[in-house]
């Protein structure tokens, strides 16, 4: 298919790049989609489009590369407090999320770097789960500033956005087959990583592989991270092996058992192996060689 700039569509970023160009030209970006190039509605709120505006003037290949590079750089910086966490970028989930030009790398980065947590408003469902796990003033202030700016530019966008959500394929992981197993995290409710997993499982999402990147906040040691990363590559292997062409809804339905078995349940297992005791969150920067109190 031919993209906005006359080249093949390759990343989810391409849609909000096109939306940012439309907004810069004074056009309602929610009226652009769906179309022959992109068969889905614009599911992102306008703050996400605003954040893409600095790249709108660049040709799509350059803008896409800049977005992926910037996302990777911010995630690297956020994880570098504990250098072993940089292995996250070598996971199948991270590779898939970055290649797709998704918001998830920045959402995960903001969990470790609350100064940028206002970005969560760009992907509000995953952002809500992250905020539940790490509520902070920066997320509220930054989110409100982005919301105010978007309303000043286009006051009617919330109505257009809510209308576009009627065409979404998002579902709640807990409602997927076998998703109820994730409720086992309730037995570790005192742990912040258990609350993160439960919140992620309870918010609407596409349940695609890139969404599982948020689960890489769960590991507390290099070994745990390596195990979860290896499992995510198994998931990627089977996900890319799903034959097509196939509808988006059918694709996510076929992906879900793979992701549940290879990423969600391993992350759950890491949590269940820990005591139900309130301890510093993994994203709080606990050194790898410092064992939490038992």
Tab-separated table of C-alpha atoms in Angstrom:
chain	number	residue	atom	x	y	z
A	1	UNK	CA	0.000	0.000	0.000
A	2	UNK	CA	1.145	3.539	-0.646
A	3	UNK	CA	1.625	5.815	2.331
A	4	UNK	CA	1.015	9.489	3.039
A	5	UNK	CA	4.296	10.505	1.459
A	6	UNK	CA	4.089	8.121	-1.467
A	7	UNK	CA	6.040	5.255	0.079
A	8	UNK	CA	5.022	1.952	1.590
A	9	UNK	CA	3.574	2.110	5.108
A	10	UNK	CA	5.910	0.433	7.575
A	11	UNK	CA	5.202	1.683	11.104
A	12	UNK	CA	2.350	2.804	13.335
A	13	UNK	CA	4.173	6.123	13.625
A	14	UNK	CA	3.235	6.751	10.004
A	15	UNK	CA	-0.377	7.388	10.981
A	16	UNK	CA	0.247	10.089	13.545
A	17	UNK	CA	2.905	11.597	11.264
A	18	UNK	CA	0.186	11.993	8.636
A	19	UNK	CA	-2.168	13.300	11.329
A	20	UNK	CA	0.442	15.852	12.461
A	21	UNK	CA	0.838	17.071	8.888
A	22	UNK	CA	-2.907	17.455	8.581
A	23	UNK	CA	-3.096	19.357	11.866
A	24	UNK	CA	-0.265	21.666	10.775
A	25	UNK	CA	-2.232	22.367	7.575
A	26	UNK	CA	-5.337	23.259	9.584
A	27	UNK	CA	-7.220	20.048	8.756
A	28	UNK	CA	-9.052	17.812	11.210
A	29	UNK	CA	-6.765	14.747	11.436
A	30	UNK	CA	-9.624	12.514	12.567
A	31	UNK	CA	-11.334	13.019	9.211
A	32	UNK	CA	-8.409	11.488	7.334
A	33	UNK	CA	-8.957	7.953	8.558
A	34	UNK	CA	-9.823	5.279	7.680
A	35	UNK	CA	-8.731	5.459	4.051
A	36	UNK	CA	-7.237	3.271	1.355
A	37	UNK	CA	-3.754	3.737	2.796
A	38	UNK	CA	-4.618	3.207	6.472
A	39	UNK	CA	-7.791	1.173	7.087
A	40	UNK	CA	-8.188	2.139	10.752
A	41	UNK	CA	-9.475	5.192	12.560
A	42	UNK	CA	-7.060	7.503	14.361
A	43	UNK	CA	-7.142	5.962	17.821
A	44	UNK	CA	-4.614	8.356	19.347
A	45	UNK	CA	-5.782	11.423	21.307
A	46	UNK	CA	-4.683	14.781	19.933
A	47	UNK	CA	-1.810	15.194	22.453
A	48	UNK	CA	-0.078	12.302	20.641
A	49	UNK	CA	-0.445	14.177	17.364
A	50	UNK	CA	0.927	17.347	18.954
A	51	UNK	CA	4.032	15.503	20.097
A	52	UNK	CA	4.628	14.382	16.502
A	53	UNK	CA	4.366	17.940	15.137
A	54	UNK	CA	8.138	18.643	15.292
A	55	UNK	CA	8.650	15.805	12.806
A	56	UNK	CA	5.745	16.709	10.527
A	57	UNK	CA	7.860	18.808	8.188
A	58	UNK	CA	10.251	15.938	7.467
A	59	UNK	CA	9.709	13.288	4.813
A	60	UNK	CA	8.190	10.144	6.270
A	61	UNK	CA	11.330	7.929	6.112
A	62	UNK	CA	13.382	10.570	7.953
A	63	UNK	CA	10.642	11.288	10.476
A	64	UNK	CA	10.097	7.586	11.127
A	65	UNK	CA	13.810	6.945	11.665
A	66	UNK	CA	14.045	9.966	13.969
A	67	UNK	CA	11.059	8.793	16.006
A	68	UNK	CA	12.413	5.262	16.424
A	69	UNK	CA	15.894	6.555	17.251
A	70	UNK	CA	14.583	9.079	19.762
A	71	UNK	CA	12.355	6.481	21.435
A	72	UNK	CA	15.283	4.072	21.754
A	73	UNK	CA	17.577	6.788	23.098
A	74	UNK	CA	15.085	7.939	25.732
A	75	UNK	CA	14.437	4.359	26.809
A	76	UNK	CA	18.197	3.717	27.057
A	77	UNK	CA	18.636	6.786	29.210
A	78	UNK	CA	15.725	5.866	31.464
A	79	UNK	CA	17.014	2.324	31.998
A	80	UNK	CA	20.689	3.236	32.402
A	81	UNK	CA	20.453	3.777	36.152
A	82	UNK	CA	20.771	0.003	36.376
A	83	UNK	CA	22.808	-0.899	33.329
A	84	UNK	CA	21.665	-4.502	33.195
A	85	UNK	CA	18.190	-3.189	32.359
A	86	UNK	CA	19.535	-2.093	28.982
A	87	UNK	CA	19.073	-5.749	28.007
A	88	UNK	CA	15.413	-4.786	27.680
A	89	UNK	CA	16.223	-3.265	24.291
A	90	UNK	CA	17.457	-6.663	23.092
A	91	UNK	CA	14.097	-8.292	23.850
A	92	UNK	CA	11.666	-9.352	21.158
A	93	UNK	CA	9.064	-7.034	22.678
A	94	UNK	CA	11.341	-3.985	22.413
A	95	UNK	CA	12.493	-4.789	18.889
A	96	UNK	CA	8.888	-5.220	17.771
A	97	UNK	CA	7.708	-2.051	19.531
A	98	UNK	CA	10.509	0.095	18.115
A	99	UNK	CA	10.143	-1.307	14.600
A	100	UNK	CA	6.412	-0.569	14.780
A	101	UNK	CA	7.067	3.046	15.794
A	102	UNK	CA	4.904	2.535	18.866
A	103	UNK	CA	4.474	4.708	21.967
A	104	UNK	CA	5.178	1.805	24.336
A	105	UNK	CA	8.973	2.385	24.592
A	106	UNK	CA	8.333	5.933	25.792
A	107	UNK	CA	5.608	4.726	28.162
A	108	UNK	CA	8.053	2.275	29.717
A	109	UNK	CA	10.776	4.932	29.845
A	110	UNK	CA	8.443	7.254	31.747
A	111	UNK	CA	7.894	4.564	34.394
A	112	UNK	CA	11.608	4.782	35.191
A	113	UNK	CA	11.856	8.511	34.442
A	114	UNK	CA	8.789	10.251	35.921
A	115	UNK	CA	9.950	13.651	34.625
A	116	UNK	CA	8.528	12.639	31.233
A	117	UNK	CA	5.465	10.792	32.529
A	118	UNK	CA	3.174	13.469	31.095
A	119	UNK	CA	3.699	11.557	27.832
A	120	UNK	CA	1.379	8.855	29.166
A	121	UNK	CA	-1.580	10.920	27.990
A	122	UNK	CA	-0.560	10.107	24.391
A	123	UNK	CA	-1.425	6.445	24.999
A	124	UNK	CA	-3.999	6.861	27.771
A	125	UNK	CA	-4.931	3.255	28.500
A	126	UNK	CA	-1.356	2.015	28.963
A	127	UNK	CA	-0.592	5.377	30.539
A	128	UNK	CA	-3.344	4.856	33.099
A	129	UNK	CA	-1.913	1.465	34.054
A	130	UNK	CA	1.546	3.019	34.408
A	131	UNK	CA	0.132	5.848	36.526
A	132	UNK	CA	-1.566	3.350	38.829
A	133	UNK	CA	1.803	1.677	39.302
A	134	UNK	CA	3.692	4.952	39.717
A	135	UNK	CA	1.421	7.928	40.478
A	136	UNK	CA	3.331	11.182	40.403
A	137	UNK	CA	2.773	14.899	40.120
A	138	UNK	CA	4.752	15.174	36.876
A	139	UNK	CA	2.306	12.892	35.078
A	140	UNK	CA	-0.635	15.024	36.199
A	141	UNK	CA	0.949	18.388	35.415
A	142	UNK	CA	2.514	17.289	32.124
A	143	UNK	CA	-0.648	15.539	31.007
A	144	UNK	CA	-2.817	18.545	31.836
A	145	UNK	CA	-0.497	20.900	29.961
A	146	UNK	CA	-0.612	18.716	26.853
A	147	UNK	CA	-4.375	18.395	27.179
A	148	UNK	CA	-4.800	22.169	27.515
A	149	UNK	CA	-2.602	22.814	24.474
A	150	UNK	CA	-4.541	20.307	22.390
A	151	UNK	CA	-7.898	21.815	23.377
A	152	UNK	CA	-6.636	25.290	22.540
A	153	UNK	CA	-5.656	24.126	19.060
A	154	UNK	CA	-8.703	21.958	18.382
A	155	UNK	CA	-11.454	22.253	21.016
A	156	UNK	CA	-13.686	19.584	19.446
A	157	UNK	CA	-11.089	16.819	19.219
A	158	UNK	CA	-12.341	14.755	22.208
A	159	UNK	CA	-15.668	14.173	20.438
A	160	UNK	CA	-13.943	13.167	17.196
A	161	UNK	CA	-11.553	10.912	19.084
A	162	UNK	CA	-14.303	9.164	21.037
A	163	UNK	CA	-16.154	8.575	17.772
A	164	UNK	CA	-13.041	7.056	16.223
A	165	UNK	CA	-12.724	4.639	19.149
A	166	UNK	CA	-15.923	2.942	17.987
A	167	UNK	CA	-13.820	1.219	15.335
A	168	UNK	CA	-11.086	0.001	17.666
A	169	UNK	CA	-10.124	-3.661	18.012
A	170	UNK	CA	-8.873	-3.151	21.559
A	171	UNK	CA	-9.853	-5.659	24.222
A	172	UNK	CA	-9.028	-6.191	27.887
A	173	UNK	CA	-6.416	-8.931	28.439
A	174	UNK	CA	-8.362	-10.293	31.401
A	175	UNK	CA	-11.269	-10.910	29.005
A	176	UNK	CA	-9.120	-12.882	26.559
A	177	UNK	CA	-9.120	-16.697	26.745
A	178	UNK	CA	-7.008	-17.665	29.729
A	179	UNK	CA	-6.626	-14.055	30.772
A	180	UNK	CA	-8.265	-14.771	34.118
A	181	UNK	CA	-5.005	-16.512	35.102
A	182	UNK	CA	-3.427	-13.086	35.450
A	183	UNK	CA	-5.672	-12.442	38.440
A	184	UNK	CA	-3.271	-14.663	40.367
A	185	UNK	CA	-1.175	-11.517	40.781
A	186	UNK	CA	-3.730	-10.471	43.410
A	187	UNK	CA	-2.040	-12.794	45.908
A	188	UNK	CA	0.976	-10.465	45.647
A	189	UNK	CA	-1.078	-7.268	45.795
A	190	UNK	CA	1.388	-5.561	48.147
A	191	UNK	CA	4.045	-5.580	45.434
A	192	UNK	CA	4.136	-2.619	42.986
A	193	UNK	CA	5.022	-4.869	40.056
A	194	UNK	CA	1.964	-7.028	40.777
A	195	UNK	CA	-0.225	-3.936	40.690
A	196	UNK	CA	1.382	-2.922	37.390
A	197	UNK	CA	0.657	-6.294	35.800
A	198	UNK	CA	-2.938	-6.246	37.059
A	199	UNK	CA	-3.483	-2.698	35.806
A	200	UNK	CA	-2.056	-3.568	32.388
A	201	UNK	CA	-4.289	-6.638	32.226
A	202	UNK	CA	-7.362	-4.550	33.073
A	203	UNK	CA	-7.063	-1.741	30.489
A	204	UNK	CA	-8.189	-1.948	26.835
A	205	UNK	CA	-5.375	-2.551	24.361
A	206	UNK	CA	-4.627	-4.410	21.155
A	207	UNK	CA	-2.850	-7.158	23.149
A	208	UNK	CA	-0.107	-7.080	20.503
A	209	UNK	CA	3.514	-7.986	21.233
A	210	UNK	CA	4.556	-4.344	21.545
A	211	UNK	CA	2.163	-3.911	24.486
A	212	UNK	CA	4.108	-6.550	26.449
A	213	UNK	CA	7.137	-4.269	26.598
A	214	UNK	CA	5.639	-2.711	29.748
A	215	UNK	CA	6.060	-6.071	31.489
A	216	UNK	CA	9.822	-5.606	31.317
A	217	UNK	CA	9.482	-3.381	34.369
A	218	UNK	CA	8.817	-6.560	36.396
A	219	UNK	CA	12.320	-8.200	36.478
A	220	UNK	CA	14.478	-7.448	39.495
A	221	UNK	CA	17.729	-9.041	38.326
A	222	UNK	CA	19.732	-9.557	35.123
A	223	UNK	CA	18.810	-13.249	35.157
A	224	UNK	CA	15.077	-12.536	35.359
A	225	UNK	CA	15.368	-9.976	32.579
A	226	UNK	CA	17.308	-12.396	30.373
A	227	UNK	CA	14.696	-15.121	30.897
A	228	UNK	CA	11.799	-12.792	30.074
A	229	UNK	CA	13.688	-11.425	27.071
A	230	UNK	CA	14.361	-14.909	25.708
A	231	UNK	CA	10.684	-15.808	26.157
A	232	UNK	CA	9.688	-12.677	24.230
A	233	UNK	CA	11.839	-13.806	21.285
A	234	UNK	CA	9.974	-17.108	21.272
A	235	UNK	CA	6.769	-15.076	21.126
A	236	UNK	CA	8.115	-12.953	18.261
A	237	UNK	CA	9.125	-16.061	16.315
A	238	UNK	CA	5.614	-17.494	16.461
A	239	UNK	CA	3.856	-14.148	15.954
A	240	UNK	CA	5.677	-13.367	12.714
A	241	UNK	CA	4.972	-16.928	11.587
A	242	UNK	CA	1.206	-16.419	11.629
A	243	UNK	CA	0.119	-16.783	7.987
A	244	UNK	CA	-1.680	-13.971	6.196
A	245	UNK	CA	-3.417	-12.077	4.829
A	246	UNK	CA	-5.667	-11.887	7.865
A	247	UNK	CA	-7.858	-9.265	9.524
A	248	UNK	CA	-6.482	-7.289	12.453
A	249	UNK	CA	-9.039	-8.804	14.820
A	250	UNK	CA	-8.185	-12.347	13.723
A	251	UNK	CA	-4.473	-11.602	13.979
A	252	UNK	CA	-4.688	-10.355	17.572
A	253	UNK	CA	-6.883	-13.340	18.479
A	254	UNK	CA	-4.229	-15.741	17.156
A	255	UNK	CA	-1.406	-13.804	18.794
A	256	UNK	CA	-2.956	-13.754	22.251
A	257	UNK	CA	-2.311	-17.402	23.301
A	258	UNK	CA	1.311	-16.985	22.213
A	259	UNK	CA	1.766	-13.767	24.181
A	260	UNK	CA	-0.023	-15.126	27.231
A	261	UNK	CA	2.184	-18.225	27.339
A	262	UNK	CA	5.476	-16.563	26.404
A	263	UNK	CA	5.381	-13.145	28.097
A	264	UNK	CA	2.398	-12.515	30.361
A	265	UNK	CA	2.589	-15.768	32.335
A	266	UNK	CA	6.398	-15.696	32.699
A	267	UNK	CA	6.134	-12.147	34.069
A	268	UNK	CA	3.399	-13.365	36.421
A	269	UNK	CA	5.597	-16.272	37.532
A	270	UNK	CA	8.412	-13.868	38.443
A	271	UNK	CA	5.985	-11.986	40.667
A	272	UNK	CA	4.505	-15.075	42.295
A	273	UNK	CA	7.976	-16.315	43.248
A	274	UNK	CA	8.354	-13.241	45.470
A	275	UNK	CA	6.795	-12.749	48.915
A	276	UNK	CA	3.663	-10.663	49.298
A	277	UNK	CA	5.572	-7.845	50.884
A	278	UNK	CA	5.745	-4.148	50.056
A	279	UNK	CA	9.188	-3.443	48.657
A	280	UNK	CA	10.724	-0.719	46.489
A	281	UNK	CA	9.389	-0.931	42.960
A	282	UNK	CA	11.734	-2.414	40.329
A	283	UNK	CA	11.630	0.930	38.537
A	284	UNK	CA	12.741	2.758	41.713
A	285	UNK	CA	16.375	1.904	40.969
A	286	UNK	CA	17.165	-0.836	43.484
A	287	UNK	CA	20.721	-2.012	42.688
A	288	UNK	CA	20.880	-5.492	41.215
A	289	UNK	CA	23.283	-6.693	43.930
A	290	UNK	CA	21.129	-5.391	46.765
A	291	UNK	CA	18.631	-8.017	47.789
A	292	UNK	CA	15.270	-6.656	48.998
A	293	UNK	CA	14.409	-7.570	52.610
A	294	UNK	CA	12.627	-10.893	53.076
